[in-house]
Structures are given as C-alpha cells and as structure tokens.
Amino acid sequence: RTLKRQMMCRRDIDSLSVPFLSIYESLIPPEEEKLKQKQLLGLLEKLVCKEWPMARLYLYGSCANSFGVSKSDIDVCLAIQEADMDKSKIIMKLADILQSDNLQNVQALTRARVPIVKLMDPVTGISCDICINNLLAVVNTKLLRDYANIDARLRQLAFIIKHWAKSRGVNETYHGTLSSYAYVLMCIHFLQQRRPAILPCLQGMEPTYSVTVDNVDCAFFDKVEKLGHFGRHNKETIAHLVWGFFYYWAYCHDYANSVISVRTGSTISKRDKDWTRRVGNDRHLICIEDPFEISHDLGRVVDKHSIKVLREEFERAADIMQYDPNPCVKLFEPY
Ligand code: CTP
Ligand code: MG
C-alpha cells in the first residue's frame, strides 16, 4: 500500500457541504416519531411497574444517543434487582407481562448472546428490544449524547458515515464488519484528532458525572454546555470532514500498531493493550477501544476477509471524495 499522506483535499470540497447537509437533514427523525417512542416507553413502564414496582426502564442506543436516523427501532434496558432470578427467567416473565396487553409479536429470545424481549407496538408501529441490566450501555449512550451536544458537526458526520456504512453493507457485525456504535466512536476519535480539535476528551477532564456499573468506574465531564463552543477555532466544513474521515481510515491510521481510544482522546499502542496476537476469535485487525469496558475491542468481530472489505471501502470512499464530480451519489451507491 502506498501512503498518500501528502495528498491535499480537492479545491471545490467546501461546495459539497450543501448536498451532504441535505442528506443529513433527510435522515433526522421527525419530532412526532420521538413523541411516539416516549409514548411506547410510558406504556412499557406502566406494565413493568405493576409487576416490579422497583424496576426502571432506560432508553439506550440510537434512540437516546442522538445518532438515530428516522424509523429506527428502539433499544430499552430494564434495570431490576431480582437476586433469585437469572436473566432468562426475567426475560420469560417480562415477555409474559407484556404479552397480556395489546402489544404484538412479543418474543423472548433467551438463548441470544444478549437475551432480549422483542415486540412491536401496533399503535405507533415501533419495534423494540428490551434487555436486562445492561447499564453500561445506558452510560455509554449518555457519553455519546454529551459529545453530540458539543459540536453539530459530530452528529452530521456520524449520520453520513452510518448512512454510507448501511448503503455499502459494512454495518453488519454478523458478517464481520462494524456496529453503528463502533462507527460513532470512530467519528468522535477523528474529531478529537483534528487540529484545532473539534471535540475534547470528556473522560480526560475533571469528572462532573460519576457512576460505578458492573465494577467499572465511569467518570467524565458532562457539563458540556459550559464548554462554550469548543470547536469554534476549527472552521472545517462537513464535506471536508467526510473527506478527512475516509482519508484517515484509508491512508493514515496505523492498523498494525494502533488502537483508537476515545477514553484517552488519542491512539494507544496495541502492545500496551496486549492486542498483538489472536486470542480465540479476537484478531484485533482494527482496534477500537470501548470507552468504559476497556478490555473490549469493538473491532473484534472483524476477520481476515472483512478487514480487506472494510479497508477497500474506506479507500473507495476516499477516492470518490477526492476525484468524483458528484460524490454524494457515488458514495452511497448500493454495493
Ligand atoms: N453497545 C455496546 N457495545 C457494543 C455494541 C453496542 O455497549 N459492542 C450498545 C451501545 O450503547 C449502543 C447500543 O448498544 O449505543 C446500540 O448499538 P448499535 O445497534 O450498534 O447502535 P445504534 O446506535 O442503536 O445504531 P442503529 O441506528 O444502527 O441501530
Ligand atoms: Mg440500535
């Protein structure tokens, strides 16, 4: 591979921001969809509390981290302390409770890697997955949402990257490509690296929010409204950042030696994490550290074949952004 680090961005790049922003806007969920999600959550809370008055329901994932596009399913976490019941029993009971009301297709998936109840609400048409006590996901959802509130360009970039990944078939963990969560972390990392930086490192600052979940200390600065407009000294447009993002993953990231780490606001070495060799199914071919479960590499799903697919897709996208007269069409062409 030739490193083209010196390559400059095309001269008309900024004029491409208009079409990119209209794609972004077309993906934003309308207010009424958000209302319907709240409505469904309210109904679920009522049903759950009848049986378990101490239990709580939390939204997590794209419906709550502000990176959700229109017509997404919602992810819900049931927080419950039932010492004498294992997760699959709780799942069965939860399915029972919800079945009795007018919800549709209530299914208990007790054997999945993460056991869930799946259902559809015929009134709002919204589908929903409910998991049990996955509170780290609730906390990482808050971290992502707080980052999104610092600079509008993060949400714009992440929507465009998620849309690209879905169009190109590289947002499928069961086929060895990356989750939406991983792509959003890649966007945050990228904006932390710009000079001047567009995003700070919230976990590197004096914590104003701190919880311990499953023995993991989660602490970060969450008073983001106090940061003023952190990224104001960086004037890069969204089109420039889309180009830069693909260029970074195509030609600048050191896949052999580096781990991207939103937690530290930087990259760290694979050797320091002992992620240099394959252990079981974890190959560490692209390394993305989870901000709280720091032994988790979100790139662990990527294998020998899919790393090639991913890197070729990054290169294709970088080249389109560099040379194509109409990149907004070509970039999102179905694969
Ligand atoms: N999550 C996690 N660890 C992972 C994958 C996901 O903690 N390895 C949690 C995160 O809280 C994430 C949520 O599960 O926000 C949902 O993950 P995912 O489906 O990848 O992201 P969404 O934001 O829901 O994206 P999409 O719009 O594609 O559903
Ligand atoms: Mg989701």
Coordinates of C-alpha atoms and ligand atoms in Angstrom, one line a residue, residues 60-62 65 67-69 72 75 137-138 140-141 144 162 166 171 179-181 290 293 298 300, ligand 1:
Y60 CA -30.2 3.4 25.1
G61 CA -28.7 3.1 21.7
S62 CA -29.6 5.3 18.7
N65 CA -27.7 8.9 21.9
F67 CA -27.3 9.3 16.4
G68 CA -30.6 7.7 15.5
V69 CA -32.0 8.1 12.0
S72 CA -35.1 3.1 13.8
D75 CA -33.5 -0.2 22.5
A137 CA -24.9 0.6 27.5
V138 CA -27.0 3.3 29.2
N140 CA -22.1 4.9 27.0
T141 CA -25.3 6.2 25.4
L144 CA -22.2 9.7 23.1
K162 CA -23.8 5.4 9.2
K166 CA -25.5 0.8 5.6
N171 CA -22.5 -2.2 9.1
S179 CA -21.5 -1.8 14.5
S180 CA -23.1 1.6 14.4
Y181 CA -21.7 2.2 17.9
D290 CA -14.7 0.7 24.3
E293 CA -15.1 -1.7 29.1
L298 CA -15.2 -3.3 19.1
R300 CA -13.1 -8.0 17.5
Ligands
CTP1 N1 -23.4 -1.3 22.5 C1 -22.4 -1.6 23.4 N2 -21.4 -2.4 22.9 C2 -21.3 -2.9 21.7 C3 -22.4 -2.6 20.8 C4 -23.4 -1.8 21.2 O1 -22.4 -1.2 24.5 N3 -20.3 -3.7 21.3 C5 -24.6 -0.5 23.0 C6 -24.3 1.0 22.9 O2 -24.9 1.6 24.0 C7 -25.0 1.3 21.6 C8 -26.2 0.4 21.6 O3 -25.7 -0.8 22.2 O4 -25.4 2.7 21.6 C9 -26.8 0.1 20.3 O5 -25.8 -0.4 19.4 P1 -25.9 -0.3 17.9 O6 -27.1 -1.1 17.4 O7 -24.5 -0.6 17.3 O8 -26.1 1.2 17.6 P2 -27.3 2.1 17.3 O9 -26.8 3.5 17.8 O10 -28.6 1.6 18.0 O11 -27.4 2.1 15.8 P3 -28.5 1.8 14.7 O12 -29.2 3.1 14.4 O13 -27.8 1.2 13.5 O14 -29.5 0.8 15.4

